[in-house]
Short mmCIF file of C-alpha atoms in Angstrom, two decimals:
data_model
loop_
_atom_site.label_atom_id
_atom_site.label_comp_id
_atom_site.label_asym_id
_atom_site.label_seq_id
_atom_site.Cartn_x
_atom_site.Cartn_y
_atom_site.Cartn_z
CA MET X 1 -33.10 -29.93 -38.76
CA ILE X 2 -29.96 -28.18 -37.57
CA SER X 3 -26.85 -29.91 -38.82
CA LYS X 4 -24.10 -31.12 -36.53
CA THR X 5 -21.74 -28.62 -38.14
CA ARG X 6 -24.09 -25.72 -37.48
CA THR X 7 -24.68 -26.91 -33.91
CA PHE X 8 -20.94 -27.08 -33.38
CA ILE X 9 -20.50 -23.56 -34.73
CA ILE X 10 -23.27 -22.24 -32.47
CA ASN X 11 -21.73 -23.93 -29.42
CA VAL X 12 -18.31 -22.54 -30.24
CA ALA X 13 -19.83 -19.08 -30.64
CA ILE X 14 -21.49 -19.37 -27.24
CA ILE X 15 -18.24 -20.45 -25.61
CA ILE X 16 -16.35 -17.60 -27.27
CA ALA X 17 -19.01 -15.15 -26.10
CA ILE X 18 -18.72 -16.42 -22.54
CA LEU X 19 -14.95 -16.20 -22.61
CA TYR X 20 -15.11 -12.76 -24.16
CA LYS X 21 -17.47 -11.57 -21.46
CA THR X 22 -15.23 -13.07 -18.79
CA ASN X 23 -12.22 -11.30 -20.24
CA ILE X 24 -14.06 -8.01 -20.18
CA VAL X 25 -14.73 -8.44 -16.47
CA LEU X 26 -11.22 -9.56 -15.67
CA SER X 27 -9.68 -6.88 -17.87
CA ASP X 28 -10.46 -4.32 -15.15
CA ASP X 29 -6.97 -5.13 -13.90
CA ASN X 30 -5.69 -3.79 -17.22
CA SER X 31 -7.61 -0.52 -17.13
CA GLN X 32 -5.05 2.26 -16.83
CA ILE X 33 -5.20 4.83 -14.06
CA PRO X 34 -6.21 8.14 -15.70
CA ALA X 35 -3.53 10.75 -16.26
CA ASP X 36 -6.00 13.37 -15.01
CA ARG X 37 -6.05 13.18 -11.22
CA SER X 38 -9.60 14.53 -11.06
CA GLN X 39 -10.79 11.36 -12.80
CA VAL X 40 -9.02 8.85 -10.55
CA ASP X 41 -11.77 8.41 -7.97
CA SER X 42 -14.48 7.80 -10.56
CA TRP X 43 -12.17 5.33 -12.33
CA PHE X 44 -11.50 3.53 -9.05
CA ASN X 45 -15.15 3.45 -8.02
CA LYS X 46 -16.12 1.96 -11.36
CA ILE X 47 -13.66 -0.93 -11.04
CA VAL X 48 -13.85 -1.39 -7.28
CA GLY X 49 -17.63 -1.41 -7.07
CA PRO X 50 -19.89 -2.80 -4.33
CA LEU X 51 -19.79 -6.47 -3.43
CA SER X 52 -23.31 -7.00 -4.78
CA GLN X 53 -22.15 -6.13 -8.29
CA ARG X 54 -18.96 -8.20 -8.31
CA LYS X 55 -19.65 -11.54 -6.65
CA SER X 56 -18.78 -13.45 -9.82
CA THR X 57 -15.33 -11.88 -10.15
CA LEU X 58 -14.19 -11.57 -6.53
CA GLU X 59 -12.37 -14.36 -4.74
CA PRO X 60 -14.91 -16.84 -3.31
CA ALA X 61 -13.43 -16.74 0.20
CA LEU X 62 -13.86 -12.97 0.24
CA VAL X 63 -17.45 -13.12 -1.01
CA SER X 64 -18.29 -15.62 1.72
CA ALA X 65 -16.56 -13.56 4.41
CA GLU X 66 -18.44 -10.40 3.46
CA ALA X 67 -21.90 -12.02 3.53
CA ALA X 68 -22.64 -11.22 7.18
CA PRO X 69 -20.03 -8.89 8.71
CA LYS X 70 -19.82 -8.51 12.47
CA VAL X 71 -19.21 -5.11 14.09
CA ILE X 72 -17.28 -4.63 17.33
CA LYS X 73 -16.90 -1.21 18.97
CA VAL X 74 -13.82 -0.04 20.84
CA MET X 75 -14.39 3.09 22.93
CA GLN X 76 -12.07 4.45 25.58
CA ASP X 77 -15.03 5.82 27.54
CA GLY X 78 -16.43 2.32 28.00
CA SER X 79 -19.44 2.76 25.71
CA GLY X 80 -18.26 -0.02 23.37
CA GLU X 81 -17.67 -3.72 23.89
CA PHE X 82 -13.98 -3.09 24.55
CA LYS X 83 -11.69 -0.30 25.73
CA THR X 84 -8.58 -1.51 23.91
CA ILE X 85 -7.95 -2.62 20.35
CA THR X 86 -5.93 -5.61 21.51
CA ALA X 87 -8.86 -6.91 23.56
CA ALA X 88 -11.15 -6.60 20.54
CA ILE X 89 -8.71 -8.55 18.35
CA ASN X 90 -8.34 -11.27 20.97
CA SER X 91 -12.12 -11.74 20.99
CA ILE X 92 -12.02 -12.89 17.36
CA PRO X 93 -11.57 -16.66 17.11
CA THR X 94 -8.55 -18.06 15.33
CA GLY X 95 -9.46 -19.45 11.95
CA ASN X 96 -12.03 -16.68 11.55
CA ASN X 97 -13.63 -16.69 8.09
CA LYS X 98 -16.08 -13.80 8.41
CA ARG X 99 -15.48 -10.07 8.12
CA VAL X 100 -15.12 -8.43 11.53
CA ILE X 101 -15.27 -4.63 11.55
CA ILE X 102 -13.65 -3.07 14.60
CA LYS X 103 -15.03 0.46 14.87
CA ILE X 104 -12.53 2.47 16.88
CA GLY X 105 -13.57 5.61 18.72
CA PRO X 106 -11.45 8.75 19.00
CA GLY X 107 -8.40 9.04 21.23
CA ASN X 108 -4.80 7.91 21.54
CA TYR X 109 -4.49 4.14 21.90
CA LYS X 110 -1.05 3.42 23.30
CA GLU X 111 -0.83 -0.24 22.37
CA LYS X 112 1.58 -2.48 20.51
CA ILE X 113 -0.89 -4.27 18.27
CA LYS X 114 -0.40 -7.48 16.32
CA ILE X 115 -2.91 -9.34 14.16
CA GLU X 116 -1.75 -12.91 13.72
CA ARG X 117 -2.01 -14.77 10.43
CA SER X 118 -4.80 -16.94 11.87
CA ARG X 119 -7.21 -13.97 12.06
CA PRO X 120 -8.00 -12.81 8.50
CA PHE X 121 -10.84 -10.53 7.36
CA ILE X 122 -10.39 -7.83 10.00
CA THR X 123 -11.22 -4.16 9.38
CA PHE X 124 -10.10 -1.20 11.49
CA LEU X 125 -12.56 1.65 10.95
CA GLY X 126 -12.28 5.15 12.38
CA ASN X 127 -14.23 8.36 12.04
CA PRO X 128 -12.61 10.49 9.29
CA LYS X 129 -13.53 13.64 11.21
CA ASN X 130 -11.90 12.44 14.43
CA MET X 131 -9.42 9.68 13.67
CA PRO X 132 -8.19 7.37 16.40
CA ASN X 133 -4.41 7.35 16.79
CA LEU X 134 -2.69 4.00 17.33
CA THR X 135 0.65 4.82 18.91
CA PHE X 136 3.62 3.15 20.54
CA ASP X 137 7.33 3.90 20.98
CA GLY X 138 8.98 0.64 19.97
CA THR X 139 12.50 0.77 18.53
CA ALA X 140 14.87 -1.59 16.76
CA LYS X 141 17.13 -1.62 19.80
CA LYS X 142 14.44 -3.26 21.92
CA TYR X 143 12.38 -5.27 19.41
CA GLY X 144 14.38 -5.49 16.19
CA THR X 145 13.45 -3.26 13.28
CA VAL X 146 10.43 -5.02 11.74
CA ASP X 147 9.02 -6.04 15.12
CA SER X 148 9.22 -2.50 16.50
CA ALA X 149 6.01 -1.59 14.67
CA THR X 150 3.06 -0.07 16.48
CA LEU X 151 0.73 -2.12 14.26
CA ILE X 152 1.82 -5.47 12.80
CA VAL X 153 -0.61 -7.09 10.35
CA MET X 154 0.26 -10.69 9.51
CA SER X 155 -3.20 -11.74 8.34
CA ASP X 156 -4.82 -11.60 4.90
CA TYR X 157 -7.70 -9.40 3.74
CA PHE X 158 -7.02 -6.65 6.29
CA VAL X 159 -8.58 -3.23 5.76
CA ALA X 160 -7.88 0.03 7.58
CA ALA X 161 -9.87 3.19 6.93
CA ASN X 162 -9.58 6.58 8.64
CA ILE X 163 -6.90 5.43 11.07
CA ALA X 164 -3.77 7.24 12.28
CA ILE X 165 -0.79 5.03 13.11
CA SER X 166 2.33 6.48 14.68
CA ASN X 167 5.57 5.49 16.31
CA SER X 168 6.35 8.07 18.97
CA ALA X 169 10.01 7.09 19.48
CA ALA X 170 12.54 9.90 19.13
CA ARG X 171 14.04 10.74 15.77
CA PRO X 172 17.15 8.59 15.22
CA ASP X 173 20.54 10.23 14.92
CA ALA X 174 24.07 9.10 14.17
CA ARG X 175 25.04 9.09 17.84
CA ARG X 176 22.79 6.23 18.87
CA SER X 177 22.17 2.86 17.25
CA GLY X 178 18.90 0.97 17.07
CA GLY X 179 16.78 4.06 16.64
CA GLN X 180 14.72 2.74 13.72
CA ALA X 181 11.07 2.81 14.71
CA VAL X 182 8.35 1.32 12.51
CA ALA X 183 4.76 2.55 12.69
CA LEU X 184 3.16 -0.05 10.40
CA ARG X 185 4.32 -3.46 9.25
CA THR X 186 2.03 -5.13 6.74
CA SER X 187 2.90 -8.72 5.86
CA GLY X 188 -0.44 -10.35 5.06
CA ASP X 189 -1.79 -10.61 1.53
CA LYS X 190 -4.51 -8.43 0.01
CA SER X 191 -4.53 -5.55 2.50
CA ALA X 192 -5.98 -2.11 1.78
CA PHE X 193 -5.37 1.17 3.58
CA TYR X 194 -7.80 4.02 2.86
CA ASN X 195 -7.36 7.55 4.19
CA CYS X 196 -4.83 6.51 6.81
CA LYS X 197 -2.13 8.74 8.28
CA ILE X 198 1.11 6.98 9.17
CA TYR X 199 3.77 8.88 11.11
CA GLY X 200 7.36 8.08 11.94
CA PHE X 201 10.94 8.92 11.15
CA GLN X 202 13.26 6.17 9.90
CA ASP X 203 11.49 3.03 8.56
CA THR X 204 7.92 4.32 9.05
CA VAL X 205 6.22 1.67 6.89
CA CYS X 206 7.54 -1.86 6.57
CA ASP X 207 5.76 -2.92 3.37
CA ASP X 208 6.94 -6.39 4.14
CA ARG X 209 5.55 -8.77 1.52
CA ASN X 210 2.45 -9.60 -0.57
CA ASN X 211 -0.13 -7.34 -2.27
CA HIS X 212 -1.22 -4.05 -0.73
CA LEU X 213 -3.03 -0.85 -1.66
CA PHE X 214 -2.53 2.54 -0.04
CA LYS X 215 -5.06 5.11 -1.29
CA ASP X 216 -5.58 8.68 -0.10
CA CYS X 217 -3.06 8.17 2.69
CA LEU X 218 -0.29 10.23 4.28
CA ILE X 219 3.07 8.63 5.07
CA GLN X 220 5.67 10.69 6.91
CA GLY X 221 9.30 9.91 7.60
CA THR X 222 12.99 10.59 7.07
CA VAL X 223 15.10 7.66 5.86
CA ASP X 224 13.84 4.51 4.10
CA TYR X 225 10.39 5.35 5.36
CA ILE X 226 8.81 2.88 2.97
CA PHE X 227 10.81 -0.33 2.85
CA GLY X 228 10.51 -4.08 2.38
CA SER X 229 9.56 -6.75 -0.15
CA GLY X 230 5.94 -5.94 -0.88
CA LYS X 231 4.10 -5.71 -4.17
CA SER X 232 2.16 -2.54 -3.62
CA LEU X 233 0.35 0.33 -5.26
CA TYR X 234 0.38 3.75 -3.61
CA LEU X 235 -2.38 5.86 -5.13
CA LYS X 236 -3.07 9.55 -4.39
CA THR X 237 -0.92 9.33 -1.29
CA GLU X 238 1.17 12.11 0.23
CA LEU X 239 4.78 11.19 0.98
CA ARG X 240 5.98 13.80 3.46
CA THR X 241 9.71 13.91 4.11
CA LEU X 242 11.02 15.52 7.29
CA GLY X 243 14.29 16.60 5.75
CA THR X 244 17.16 18.68 7.09
CA LYS X 245 20.60 19.34 5.62
CA ASP X 246 21.21 15.59 5.74
CA VAL X 247 20.30 13.13 2.99
CA THR X 248 16.87 11.53 3.30
CA VAL X 249 15.36 8.64 1.32
CA ILE X 250 11.76 7.70 0.64
CA VAL X 251 11.99 4.10 -0.60
CA ALA X 252 14.32 1.17 0.12
CA GLN X 253 13.10 -1.88 -1.73
CA ALA X 254 14.48 -5.34 -0.97
CA ARG X 255 14.24 -7.12 -4.31
CA LYS X 256 17.42 -9.12 -4.81
CA SER X 257 16.88 -11.16 -7.98
CA GLU X 258 15.07 -10.96 -11.31
CA SER X 259 12.77 -13.82 -10.30
CA GLU X 260 11.32 -11.98 -7.28
CA ASP X 261 7.96 -10.36 -7.98
CA TYR X 262 8.34 -7.30 -5.75
CA ILE X 263 7.26 -3.88 -7.01
CA TYR X 264 6.43 -0.52 -5.48
CA SER X 265 4.42 1.77 -7.73
CA PHE X 266 3.55 5.34 -6.74
CA VAL X 267 0.84 6.93 -8.88
CA HIS X 268 -0.62 10.43 -8.48
CA CYS X 269 1.31 10.87 -5.24
CA ASP X 270 2.37 14.20 -3.70
CA LEU X 271 6.00 14.35 -2.58
CA THR X 272 6.18 17.11 0.01
CA GLY X 273 8.12 18.08 3.12
CA THR X 274 11.26 19.95 4.08
CA GLY X 275 14.87 19.91 2.95
CA THR X 276 16.23 19.56 -0.58
CA ARG X 277 18.24 16.31 -0.45
CA THR X 278 15.61 13.60 -0.57
CA PHE X 279 16.17 10.65 -2.90
CA LEU X 280 13.14 8.91 -4.34
CA GLY X 281 14.76 5.59 -3.55
CA ARG X 282 18.01 3.80 -2.96
CA ALA X 283 19.33 0.43 -4.05
CA TRP X 284 19.01 -1.38 -0.75
CA LEU X 285 19.48 -4.61 -2.70
CA SER X 286 20.58 -5.34 -6.25
CA HIS X 287 17.25 -5.62 -8.13
CA ALA X 288 15.12 -2.91 -6.50
CA LYS X 289 12.05 -2.17 -8.63
CA VAL X 290 10.27 1.14 -8.04
CA ALA X 291 8.31 3.52 -10.26
CA PHE X 292 6.75 6.95 -9.84
CA ALA X 293 4.05 8.03 -12.29
CA TYR X 294 1.83 11.11 -12.61
CA SER X 295 3.20 12.32 -9.28
CA THR X 296 3.93 15.85 -8.11
CA MET X 297 7.44 16.37 -6.78
CA THR X 298 8.38 19.51 -4.88
CA LYS X 299 11.90 20.85 -4.46
CA VAL X 300 12.53 18.43 -1.58
CA ILE X 301 13.63 15.87 -4.19
CA HIS X 302 17.36 15.73 -4.90
CA PRO X 303 18.11 16.64 -8.55
CA GLU X 304 19.79 13.25 -9.07
CA GLY X 305 16.58 11.51 -8.03
CA TRP X 306 17.96 8.13 -7.02
CA CYS X 307 20.89 6.54 -5.20
CA ASN X 308 22.69 3.27 -5.97
CA ASN X 309 23.86 3.05 -2.37
CA LEU X 310 27.50 3.17 -3.54
CA HIS X 311 27.02 -0.08 -5.44
CA SER X 312 27.75 0.82 -9.05
CA GLU X 313 27.42 -2.86 -9.96
CA TYR X 314 23.69 -2.54 -9.19
CA ASN X 315 23.19 0.01 -11.97
CA LYS X 316 22.53 -2.72 -14.54
CA THR X 317 20.07 -4.71 -12.42
CA LEU X 318 17.95 -2.19 -10.54
CA PHE X 319 14.80 -0.61 -12.00
CA PHE X 320 14.09 2.97 -11.00
CA GLY X 321 11.42 4.33 -13.33
CA GLU X 322 9.69 7.67 -13.78
CA TYR X 323 6.71 8.56 -15.94
CA LYS X 324 5.08 11.92 -16.56
CA ASN X 325 5.76 13.41 -13.13
CA THR X 326 5.51 17.15 -12.54
CA GLY X 327 6.93 19.83 -10.27
CA PRO X 328 10.46 21.14 -9.66
CA GLY X 329 11.58 17.83 -8.17
CA ALA X 330 10.58 15.97 -11.34
CA ASP X 331 13.12 17.75 -13.56
CA THR X 332 15.16 14.99 -15.22
CA LYS X 333 18.09 17.08 -16.46
CA LYS X 334 20.40 16.04 -13.62
CA ARG X 335 19.02 12.56 -12.98
CA VAL X 336 21.51 9.73 -12.49
CA LYS X 337 22.17 7.65 -15.60
CA PHE X 338 20.61 4.49 -14.19
CA THR X 339 17.19 6.14 -13.92
CA LYS X 340 14.73 5.01 -16.58
CA GLN X 341 12.31 7.49 -18.14
CA LEU X 342 9.46 5.20 -19.11
CA SER X 343 7.64 5.07 -22.42
CA ASP X 344 3.86 4.63 -22.49
CA GLY X 345 4.27 0.89 -23.00
CA GLU X 346 6.89 0.51 -20.28
CA ALA X 347 4.76 2.47 -17.80
CA LYS X 348 1.55 0.53 -18.35
CA PRO X 349 2.25 -2.33 -15.86
CA PHE X 350 2.79 0.26 -13.13
CA ILE X 351 -0.42 2.24 -13.66
CA THR X 352 -3.12 -0.42 -13.38
CA LEU X 353 -4.65 -2.44 -10.55
CA GLY X 354 -3.06 -5.45 -12.21
CA ILE X 355 0.10 -4.80 -10.27
CA ILE X 356 -1.75 -6.12 -7.20
CA GLN X 357 -4.51 -8.07 -9.01
CA GLY X 358 -6.81 -5.62 -7.29
CA SER X 359 -10.06 -6.27 -9.14
CA ARG X 360 -10.16 -9.74 -7.56
CA TRP X 361 -10.08 -8.62 -3.93
CA LEU X 362 -10.41 -4.87 -3.42
CA LEU X 363 -13.68 -3.53 -2.04
CA PRO X 364 -14.75 0.11 -1.60
CA PRO X 365 -13.61 1.79 1.61
CA PRO X 366 -16.14 1.21 4.40
CA ASN X 367 -18.28 4.03 5.76
CA PHE X 368 -18.09 4.92 9.44
#
């Protein structure tokens, strides 16, 4: 007969085994992005596998939503259910709890598009060989900065793949106010952008709040062209600066206290463009937290790297980190003193999916 003590030990062993197995699954958020760029996609595909393999570790609401996705087609030639993206969105009931894939045909869609918070689980899907272009010319003067966006996403679990998003307003200059023109504002939680091209000048992407992933994207702009209070990972994304003789800035992050959990992490990104006076980021507010890792920086980057926005008192509270970047723009010899060159341990939180808890909600990019 098995003794109570032995039974207890066996039960404890079983529990430990279960917990250990659970930790292995959940530890995907702790798996570091490879230093070798050629290995990144295989690393990502291993962690962000198909739904059928990850139902036990994904969020239940997401698993339920993905069980029977609905497809809606938008075609300007009338061969789909709708001719405009706005009409397709409006056909989705509020309180929607199922994945709706809006397949968007080629062409320029001049619409100011907004997805309200009450419509989660929406996917915009374009053809990678002939991307649709969502475009509008809204400006801060008419709409206010954040509401000038061509595409505003307020809802959770949004996905965009193979989509171009642009704001066609003129490039702002010092002679006219209110020229900021946002292409994309993403405010909902757990949004992913795959192979998207986002074009603008000042304030191109309002990475407003919550968790987001940008992978294999292109973001183009001039000043503060990624800004906001998001907690986001930019992976293998080109940041293209349209620089001139004037100063340009990639990132303006709005973290204003130590308690705020806002982070922008750029990993294996390509920093390209024109000009030679582009700052990686500026201290828009006192506790900005931004890191670049494994990224390639061309000569467009200013030798000083970062700007405290003429607030020297911010030097002790901001966090501008760099880790194993390459290229002429990554030379640290003339970097400002408040830049932090990260150790392996300090860099680790910035080079995993854990920054956005991605293994709990990310799914592979959809196929057209």
